[in-house]
Coordinates of C-alpha atoms in Angstrom, one line a residue:
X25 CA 129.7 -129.8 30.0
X26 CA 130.1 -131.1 33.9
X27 CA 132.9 -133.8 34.1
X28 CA 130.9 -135.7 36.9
X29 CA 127.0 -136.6 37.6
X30 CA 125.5 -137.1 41.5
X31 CA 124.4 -140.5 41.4
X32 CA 122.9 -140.5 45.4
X33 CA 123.4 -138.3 48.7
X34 CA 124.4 -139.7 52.0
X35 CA 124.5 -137.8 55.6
X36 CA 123.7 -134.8 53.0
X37 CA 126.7 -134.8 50.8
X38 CA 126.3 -135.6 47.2
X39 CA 128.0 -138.3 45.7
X40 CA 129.2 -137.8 41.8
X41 CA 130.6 -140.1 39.6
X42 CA 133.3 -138.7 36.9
X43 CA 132.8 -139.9 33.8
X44 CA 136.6 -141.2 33.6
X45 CA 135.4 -143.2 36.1
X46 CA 132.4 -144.5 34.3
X47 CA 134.2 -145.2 31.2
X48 CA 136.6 -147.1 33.4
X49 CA 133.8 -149.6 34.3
X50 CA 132.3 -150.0 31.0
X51 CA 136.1 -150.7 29.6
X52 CA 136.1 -153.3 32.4
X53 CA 133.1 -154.9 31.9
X54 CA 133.7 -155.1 28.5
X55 CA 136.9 -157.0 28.6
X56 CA 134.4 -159.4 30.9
X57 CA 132.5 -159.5 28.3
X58 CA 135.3 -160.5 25.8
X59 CA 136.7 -163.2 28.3
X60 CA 139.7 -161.1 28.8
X61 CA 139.3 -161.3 32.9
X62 CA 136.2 -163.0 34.6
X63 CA 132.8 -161.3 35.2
X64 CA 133.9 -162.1 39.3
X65 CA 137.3 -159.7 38.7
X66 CA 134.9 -157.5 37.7
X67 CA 132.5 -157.5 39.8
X68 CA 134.9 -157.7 42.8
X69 CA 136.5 -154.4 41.4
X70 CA 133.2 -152.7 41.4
X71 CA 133.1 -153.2 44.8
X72 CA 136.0 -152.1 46.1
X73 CA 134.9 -148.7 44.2
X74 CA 132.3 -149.2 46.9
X75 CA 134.0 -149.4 49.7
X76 CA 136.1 -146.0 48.4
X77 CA 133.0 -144.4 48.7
X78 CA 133.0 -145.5 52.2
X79 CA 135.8 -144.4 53.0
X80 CA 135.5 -140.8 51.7
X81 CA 131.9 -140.8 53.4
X82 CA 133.6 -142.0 57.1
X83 CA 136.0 -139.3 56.7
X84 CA 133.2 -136.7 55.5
X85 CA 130.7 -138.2 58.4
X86 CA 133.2 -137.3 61.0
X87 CA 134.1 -133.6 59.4
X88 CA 130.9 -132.5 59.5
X89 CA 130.4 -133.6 63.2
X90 CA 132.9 -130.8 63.7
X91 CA 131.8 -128.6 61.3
X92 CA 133.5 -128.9 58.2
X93 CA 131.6 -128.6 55.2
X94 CA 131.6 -131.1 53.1
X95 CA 131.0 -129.8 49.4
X96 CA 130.8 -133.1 47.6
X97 CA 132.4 -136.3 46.8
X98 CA 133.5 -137.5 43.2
X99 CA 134.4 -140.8 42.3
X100 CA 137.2 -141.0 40.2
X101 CA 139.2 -143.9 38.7
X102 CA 141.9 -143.6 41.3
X103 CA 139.9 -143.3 44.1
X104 CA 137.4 -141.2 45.7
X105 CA 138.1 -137.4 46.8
X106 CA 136.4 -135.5 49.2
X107 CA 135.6 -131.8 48.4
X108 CA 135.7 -130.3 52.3
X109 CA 137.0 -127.5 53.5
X110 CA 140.4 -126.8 55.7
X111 CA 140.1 -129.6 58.3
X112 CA 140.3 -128.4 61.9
X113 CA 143.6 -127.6 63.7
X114 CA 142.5 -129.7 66.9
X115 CA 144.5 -132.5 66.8
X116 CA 142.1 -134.7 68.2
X117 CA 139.3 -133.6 65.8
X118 CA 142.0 -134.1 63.1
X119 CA 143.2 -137.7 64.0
X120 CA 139.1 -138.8 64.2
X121 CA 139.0 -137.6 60.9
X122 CA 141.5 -139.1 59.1
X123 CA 141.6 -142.5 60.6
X124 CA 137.9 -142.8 59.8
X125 CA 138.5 -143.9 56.1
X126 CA 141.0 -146.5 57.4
X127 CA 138.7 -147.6 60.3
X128 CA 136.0 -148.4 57.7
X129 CA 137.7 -150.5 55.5
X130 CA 139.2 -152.5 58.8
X131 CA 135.7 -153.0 60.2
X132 CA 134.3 -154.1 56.4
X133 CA 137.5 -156.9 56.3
X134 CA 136.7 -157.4 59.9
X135 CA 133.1 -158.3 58.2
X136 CA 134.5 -160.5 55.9
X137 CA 136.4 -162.6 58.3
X138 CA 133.0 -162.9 60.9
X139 CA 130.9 -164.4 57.6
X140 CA 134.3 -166.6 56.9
X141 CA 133.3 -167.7 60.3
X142 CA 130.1 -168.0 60.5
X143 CA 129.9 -170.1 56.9
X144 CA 133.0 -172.3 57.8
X145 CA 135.2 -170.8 55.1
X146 CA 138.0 -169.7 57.3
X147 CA 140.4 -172.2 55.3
X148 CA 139.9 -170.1 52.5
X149 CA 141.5 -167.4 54.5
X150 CA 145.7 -168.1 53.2
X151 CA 148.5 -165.7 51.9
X152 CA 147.3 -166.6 48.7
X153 CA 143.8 -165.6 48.6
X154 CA 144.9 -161.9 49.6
X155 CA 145.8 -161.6 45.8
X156 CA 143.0 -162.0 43.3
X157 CA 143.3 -163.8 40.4
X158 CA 141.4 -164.5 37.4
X159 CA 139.1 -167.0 39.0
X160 CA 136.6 -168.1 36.2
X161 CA 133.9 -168.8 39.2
X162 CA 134.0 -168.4 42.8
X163 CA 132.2 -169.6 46.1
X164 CA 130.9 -167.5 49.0
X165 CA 134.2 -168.6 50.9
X166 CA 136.5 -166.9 47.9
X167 CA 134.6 -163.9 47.8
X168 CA 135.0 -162.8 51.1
X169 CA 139.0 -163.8 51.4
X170 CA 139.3 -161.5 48.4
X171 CA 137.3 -158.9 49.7
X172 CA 138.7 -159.1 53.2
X173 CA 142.1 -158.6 52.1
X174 CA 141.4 -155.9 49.5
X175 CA 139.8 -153.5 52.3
X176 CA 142.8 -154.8 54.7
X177 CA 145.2 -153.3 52.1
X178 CA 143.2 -150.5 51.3
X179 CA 142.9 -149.5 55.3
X180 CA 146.8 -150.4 55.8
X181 CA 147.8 -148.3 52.8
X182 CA 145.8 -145.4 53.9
X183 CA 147.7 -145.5 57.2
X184 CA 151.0 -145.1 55.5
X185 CA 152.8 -142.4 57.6
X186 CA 152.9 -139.4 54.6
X187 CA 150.7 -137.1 53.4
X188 CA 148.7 -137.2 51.4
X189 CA 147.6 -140.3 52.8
X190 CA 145.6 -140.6 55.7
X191 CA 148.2 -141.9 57.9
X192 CA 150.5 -138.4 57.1
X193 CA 147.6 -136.6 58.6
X194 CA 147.3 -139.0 61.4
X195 CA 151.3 -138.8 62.4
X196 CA 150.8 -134.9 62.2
X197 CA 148.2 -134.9 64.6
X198 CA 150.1 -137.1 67.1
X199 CA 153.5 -134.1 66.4
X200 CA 150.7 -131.6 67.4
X201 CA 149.7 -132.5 70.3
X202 CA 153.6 -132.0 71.3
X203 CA 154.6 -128.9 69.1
X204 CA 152.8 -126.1 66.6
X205 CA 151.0 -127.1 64.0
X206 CA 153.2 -125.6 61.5
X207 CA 156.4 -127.9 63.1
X208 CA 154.0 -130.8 63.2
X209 CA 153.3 -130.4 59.5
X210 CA 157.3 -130.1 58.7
X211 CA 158.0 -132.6 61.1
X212 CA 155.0 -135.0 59.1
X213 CA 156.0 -133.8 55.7
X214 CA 159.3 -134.5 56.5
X215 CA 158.8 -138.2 57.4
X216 CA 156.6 -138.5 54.2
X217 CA 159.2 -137.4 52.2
X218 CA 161.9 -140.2 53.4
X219 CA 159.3 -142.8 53.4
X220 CA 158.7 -142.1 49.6
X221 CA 162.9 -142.2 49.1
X222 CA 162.7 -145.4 50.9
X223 CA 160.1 -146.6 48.2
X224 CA 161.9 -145.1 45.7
X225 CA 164.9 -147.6 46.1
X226 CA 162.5 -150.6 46.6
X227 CA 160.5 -149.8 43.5
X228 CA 163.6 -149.9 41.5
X229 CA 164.3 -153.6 43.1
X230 CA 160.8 -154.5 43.2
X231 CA 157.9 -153.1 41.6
X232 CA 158.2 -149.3 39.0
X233 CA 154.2 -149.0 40.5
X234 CA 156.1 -148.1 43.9
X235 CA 157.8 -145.2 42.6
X236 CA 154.7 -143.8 40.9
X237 CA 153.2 -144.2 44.6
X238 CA 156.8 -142.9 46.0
X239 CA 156.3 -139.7 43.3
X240 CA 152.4 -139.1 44.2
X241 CA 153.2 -138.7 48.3
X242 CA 156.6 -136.8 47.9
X243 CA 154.9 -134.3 46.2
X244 CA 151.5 -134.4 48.5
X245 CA 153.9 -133.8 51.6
X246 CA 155.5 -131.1 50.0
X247 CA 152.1 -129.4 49.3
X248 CA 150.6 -130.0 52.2
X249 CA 154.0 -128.0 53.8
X250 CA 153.7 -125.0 51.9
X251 CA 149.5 -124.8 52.2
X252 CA 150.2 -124.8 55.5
X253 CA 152.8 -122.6 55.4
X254 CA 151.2 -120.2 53.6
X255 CA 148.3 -120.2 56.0
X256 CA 150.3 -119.6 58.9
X257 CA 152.2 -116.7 57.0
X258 CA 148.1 -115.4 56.4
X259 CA 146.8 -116.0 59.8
X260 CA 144.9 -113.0 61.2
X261 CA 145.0 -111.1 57.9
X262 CA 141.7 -110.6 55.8
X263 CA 140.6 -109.9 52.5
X264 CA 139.8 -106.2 54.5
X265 CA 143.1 -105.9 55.2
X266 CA 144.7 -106.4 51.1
X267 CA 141.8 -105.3 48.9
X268 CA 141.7 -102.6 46.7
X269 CA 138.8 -100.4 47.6
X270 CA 139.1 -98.3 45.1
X271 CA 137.1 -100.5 42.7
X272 CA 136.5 -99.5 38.7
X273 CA 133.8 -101.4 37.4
X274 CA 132.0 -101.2 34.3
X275 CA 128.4 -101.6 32.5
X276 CA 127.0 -104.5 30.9
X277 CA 126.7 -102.0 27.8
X278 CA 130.3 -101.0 27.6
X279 CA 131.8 -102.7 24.1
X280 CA 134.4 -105.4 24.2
X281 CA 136.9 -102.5 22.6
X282 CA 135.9 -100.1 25.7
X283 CA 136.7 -102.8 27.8
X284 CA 140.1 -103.1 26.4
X285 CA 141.2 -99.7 26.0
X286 CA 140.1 -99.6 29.8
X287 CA 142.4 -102.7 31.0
X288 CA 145.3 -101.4 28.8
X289 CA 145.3 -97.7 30.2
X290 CA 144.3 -98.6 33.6
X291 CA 146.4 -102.0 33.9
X292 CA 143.7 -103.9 35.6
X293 CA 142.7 -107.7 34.0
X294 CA 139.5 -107.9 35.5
X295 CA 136.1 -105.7 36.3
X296 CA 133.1 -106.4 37.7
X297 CA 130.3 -105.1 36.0
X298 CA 127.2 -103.1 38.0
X299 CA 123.7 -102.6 36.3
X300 CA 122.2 -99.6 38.0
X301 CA 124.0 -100.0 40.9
X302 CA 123.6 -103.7 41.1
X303 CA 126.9 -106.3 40.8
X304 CA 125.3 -108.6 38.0
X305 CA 129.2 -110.1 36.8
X306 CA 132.8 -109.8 36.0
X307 CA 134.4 -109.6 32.8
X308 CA 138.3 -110.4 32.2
X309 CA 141.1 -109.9 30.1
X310 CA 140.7 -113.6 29.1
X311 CA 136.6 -113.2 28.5
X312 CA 137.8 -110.3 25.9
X313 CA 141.1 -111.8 24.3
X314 CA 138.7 -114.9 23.0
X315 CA 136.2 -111.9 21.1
X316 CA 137.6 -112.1 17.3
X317 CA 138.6 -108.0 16.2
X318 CA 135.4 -107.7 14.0
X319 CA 133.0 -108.5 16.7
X320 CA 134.8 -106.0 19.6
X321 CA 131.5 -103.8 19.4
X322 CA 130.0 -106.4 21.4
X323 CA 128.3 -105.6 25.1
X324 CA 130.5 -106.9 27.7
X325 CA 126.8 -107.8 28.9
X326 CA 127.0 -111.0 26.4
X327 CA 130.2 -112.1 27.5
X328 CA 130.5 -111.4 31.2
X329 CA 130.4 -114.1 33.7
X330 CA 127.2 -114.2 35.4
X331 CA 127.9 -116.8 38.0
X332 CA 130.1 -115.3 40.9
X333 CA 132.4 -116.6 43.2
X334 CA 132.4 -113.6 46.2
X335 CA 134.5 -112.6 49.3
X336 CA 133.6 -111.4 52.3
X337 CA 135.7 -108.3 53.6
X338 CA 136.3 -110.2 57.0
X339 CA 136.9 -113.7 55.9
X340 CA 140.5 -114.7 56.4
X341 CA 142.6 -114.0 53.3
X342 CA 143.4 -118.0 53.0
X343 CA 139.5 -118.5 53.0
X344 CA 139.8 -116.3 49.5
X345 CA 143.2 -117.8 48.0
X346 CA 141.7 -121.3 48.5
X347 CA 138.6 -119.9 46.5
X348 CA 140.6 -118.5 43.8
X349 CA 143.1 -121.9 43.6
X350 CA 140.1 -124.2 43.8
X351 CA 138.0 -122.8 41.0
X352 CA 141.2 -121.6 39.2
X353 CA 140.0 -117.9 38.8
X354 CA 142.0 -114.5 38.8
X355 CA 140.0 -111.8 41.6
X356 CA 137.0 -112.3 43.7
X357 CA 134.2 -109.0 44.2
X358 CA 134.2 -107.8 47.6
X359 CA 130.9 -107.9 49.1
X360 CA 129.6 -106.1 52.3
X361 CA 125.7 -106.4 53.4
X362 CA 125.0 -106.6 49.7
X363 CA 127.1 -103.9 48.3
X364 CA 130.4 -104.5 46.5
X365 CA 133.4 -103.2 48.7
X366 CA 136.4 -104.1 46.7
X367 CA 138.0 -106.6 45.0
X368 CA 141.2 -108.7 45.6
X369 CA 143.3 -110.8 43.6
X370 CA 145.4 -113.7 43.9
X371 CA 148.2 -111.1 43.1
X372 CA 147.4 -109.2 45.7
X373 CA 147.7 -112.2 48.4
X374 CA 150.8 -113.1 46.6
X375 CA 152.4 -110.3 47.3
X376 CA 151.6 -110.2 50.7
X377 CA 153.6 -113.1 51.2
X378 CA 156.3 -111.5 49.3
X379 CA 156.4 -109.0 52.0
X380 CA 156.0 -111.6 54.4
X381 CA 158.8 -113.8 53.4
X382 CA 161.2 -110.3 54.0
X383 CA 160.6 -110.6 57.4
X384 CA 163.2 -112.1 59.9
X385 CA 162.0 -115.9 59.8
X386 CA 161.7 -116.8 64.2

């Protein structure tokens, strides 16, 4: 069962909605509906979903100008996430990116305050009217105060210097332009870090939310250090370079119990399966361990997965490990001009970097 549903495309990339995110607005709604908050708090928070997707589509508009490919975006109840690939190591091309999500919220609050303007509403404009409240009705005047400081927020927030916030990515571009992009990333990470410390303390004053918030970008910056750690450690190796050529495959007719004995004598968890000399799947240890003992006389035809996830033998070997992490699988086939060449697996890249990490660090 899919978890999300495209509900429109824009510049090409499909837009899906999560259904946690859908059953978020009906819960919402619903408590309008009970009188719990007004239908304008609701309204007003379907909106700023809308300017989320804004935000992820500025940042996505931008990528693909340089050639990222964007996969999709999902809307989810904490926000919006782009699915692109790894963004571009230009720091130029990387700071256009990430301040694009920011820049579009500023420009829709910059909206706000022009119609504010234009309508004679400006008083409505105070400290006060940045926070919404649970305003039975509202004018025109009220609307846009509310909205204009929700994207103000939501832009300034984004900025905050740490990953993974769009500001983190922002600061490491400006540390690139000065030093490589593996100390720009430390040096970024590492001011992510003590900003989240900092809101540690003040969440424990203040407001618990801030050391949620304080907990989410710790960890982001520490991720985003070791990806890009990793990646550097990877650079100018390839899938050619750690796959096993050697590769034993089985038939779609070979029985689950064949299968096994196979994997136990030959201490492999995974084979792709070839129908006259055709790749048509990959079965695992985990496809086979869910087969109950009475039924082990089934094909591995039945059971195989059919929908493959492939490497090329010259792609770069991060290329793969980002496949296998992404869709949460164990070994990739190999294929060369149509012809299955080898297969690697995240083991295999793992212990790369094991040999890797014995070298003398510069």
């Amino acid at each position: 069962m899919k978890s999300s549903f495209k509900i429109f495309s824009a510049f090409g990339i499909p837009v899906e909605l999560h259904i946690s995110f859908l059953l978020l607005m009906l819960f919402i709604y619903f408590i309008a509906f009970l009188g719990i908050i007004s239908t304008y708090i609701a309204f007003l928070i379907t909106l700023l979903f809308v300017t989320v997707v804004v935000h992820e589509l500025s940042h996505s508009y931008v990528a693909k100008r340089y050639g990222v490919k964007v996969g999709k975006i999902v809307l989810l109840p904490i926000g919006g996430v782009s699915a692109m690939e790894e963004i571009p190591k230009d720091p130029d091309q990387e700071l256009k990116i990430a301040a694009a999500g920011p820049l579009a919220n500023i420009i829709i609050a910059l909206a706000c305050f022009i119609g504010l303007i234009i309508i004679g509403g400006v008083g409505s404009l105070t400290f006060y009217s940045f926070f919404i409240s649970n305003t039975p009705s509202a004018d025109l005047s009220l609307f846009l105060a509310n909205f204009l400081g929700v994207n103000l927020v939501l832009g300034l927030f984004n900025l905050l210097p740490a990953f993974p916030m769009d500001g983190g990515r922002v600061l490491r571009a400006f540390f690139a332009k000065r030093m490589s992009y593996t100390k720009a990333t430390k040096a970024a990470a590492s001011v992510g870090k003590q900003f989240a410390i900092l809101m540690v303390i003040l969440g424990i004053f203040f407001n618990f939310i801030l050391i949620l918030i304080a907990i989410f970008i710790y960890l982001g910056a520490d991720q985003e250090y070791k990806n890009v750690m990793i990646s550097s450690k990877l650079e100018g190796i390839s899938v050619r370079d750690i796959m096993t050529k050697d590769v034993n495959t089985l038939t779609p007719d070979t029985s689950v119990s064949e299968a096994l004995n196979t994997m136990f004598k030959q201490r492999h968890m995974g084979y792709p399966i070839k129908d006259h000399g055709e790749l048509v799947g990959i079965v695992t240890f985990d496809d086979i361990s869910k087969i109950p003992e009475n039924q082990r006389d089934t094909p591995i035809g039945n059971i195989m997965t059919k929908k493959l996830i492939l490497a090329n033998p010259d792609e770069p070997a991060m290329n793969t490990l980002e496949k296998i992490t992404k869709n949460n699988i164990g070994r990739l086939p190999v294929i060369e001009n149509g012809n299955l060449v080898g297969i690697i697996s995240k083991t295999d890249i793992m212990r790369v970097l094991e040999v890797l990490d014995t070298k003398p660090h510069e």
